[in-house]
Amino acid sequence: MAENTVYFPEAFLAQMRAAMPAHLSFDDFIAACQRPLRRSIRVNTLKISVADFLSLVAPYGWQLTPVPWCEEGFWIERDGDDALPLGSTAEHLSGLFYIQEASSMLPVAA
């Protein structure tokens, strides 16, 4: 199995094949499941405002793209991804932001 390949149990694949509408490609679904998720963060507004956080981290050169459904959420791209891990930054360790998948920032629908 390739290093970046996600393992799916055969029962799951069979269930997904049966559930997938005919006009959609099962191969495209599997390919989408193999792609890594975009890294995202959420600013802890109990400790810092979004504007202050953006000013604070501006010198790092992080590329922050707003998550449309969450005012304090951002997808993040960093040039030095393999330098200091995001979870080891002073801002993360002091609780100014959380590393959180963007889909987890969706509001709960009752």
JSON list of C-alpha atoms in Angstrom, two decimals, residues 19 21 29 34 41 47-49 51 55 57 61 63 78-79 84 86 88 91 95-96 99 101 108:
[
{"chain": "A", "resi": 19, "resn": "ALA", "atom": "CA", "xyz": [-25.26, 4.78, -1.77]},
{"chain": "A", "resi": 21, "resn": "PRO", "atom": "CA", "xyz": [-25.79, 8.45, -7.01]},
{"chain": "A", "resi": 29, "resn": "PHE", "atom": "CA", "xyz": [-14.86, 10.03, -4.39]},
{"chain": "A", "resi": 34, "resn": "GLN", "atom": "CA", "xyz": [-6.97, 10.36, -0.45]},
{"chain": "A", "resi": 41, "resn": "ILE", "atom": "CA", "xyz": [-6.98, 27.20, 12.76]},
{"chain": "A", "resi": 47, "resn": "LYS", "atom": "CA", "xyz": [-8.10, 35.58, 24.71]},
{"chain": "A", "resi": 48, "resn": "ILE", "atom": "CA", "xyz": [-7.54, 37.81, 21.66]},
{"chain": "A", "resi": 49, "resn": "SER", "atom": "CA", "xyz": [-9.59, 39.51, 18.97]},
{"chain": "A", "resi": 51, "resn": "ALA", "atom": "CA", "xyz": [-7.84, 41.67, 14.34]},
{"chain": "A", "resi": 55, "resn": "SER", "atom": "CA", "xyz": [-1.58, 41.73, 13.55]},
{"chain": "A", "resi": 57, "resn": "VAL", "atom": "CA", "xyz": [1.10, 36.78, 13.45]},
{"chain": "A", "resi": 61, "resn": "GLY", "atom": "CA", "xyz": [4.16, 35.50, 6.78]},
{"chain": "A", "resi": 63, "resn": "GLN", "atom": "CA", "xyz": [-1.09, 32.88, 4.45]},
{"chain": "A", "resi": 78, "resn": "ARG", "atom": "CA", "xyz": [3.12, 28.42, 5.91]},
{"chain": "A", "resi": 79, "resn": "ASP", "atom": "CA", "xyz": [6.39, 28.50, 4.03]},
{"chain": "A", "resi": 84, "resn": "LEU", "atom": "CA", "xyz": [8.55, 24.87, 13.99]},
{"chain": "A", "resi": 86, "resn": "LEU", "atom": "CA", "xyz": [2.24, 24.92, 14.36]},
{"chain": "A", "resi": 88, "resn": "SER", "atom": "CA", "xyz": [4.66, 24.41, 19.16]},
{"chain": "A", "resi": 91, "resn": "GLU", "atom": "CA", "xyz": [0.63, 31.63, 20.15]},
{"chain": "A", "resi": 95, "resn": "GLY", "atom": "CA", "xyz": [-4.09, 29.40, 23.79]},
{"chain": "A", "resi": 96, "resn": "LEU", "atom": "CA", "xyz": [-4.51, 32.19, 21.24]},
{"chain": "A", "resi": 99, "resn": "ILE", "atom": "CA", "xyz": [-5.73, 23.79, 15.34]},
{"chain": "A", "resi": 101, "resn": "GLU", "atom": "CA", "xyz": [-10.52, 21.20, 10.97]},
{"chain": "A", "resi": 108, "resn": "VAL", "atom": "CA", "xyz": [-24.57, 23.05, 14.77]}
]
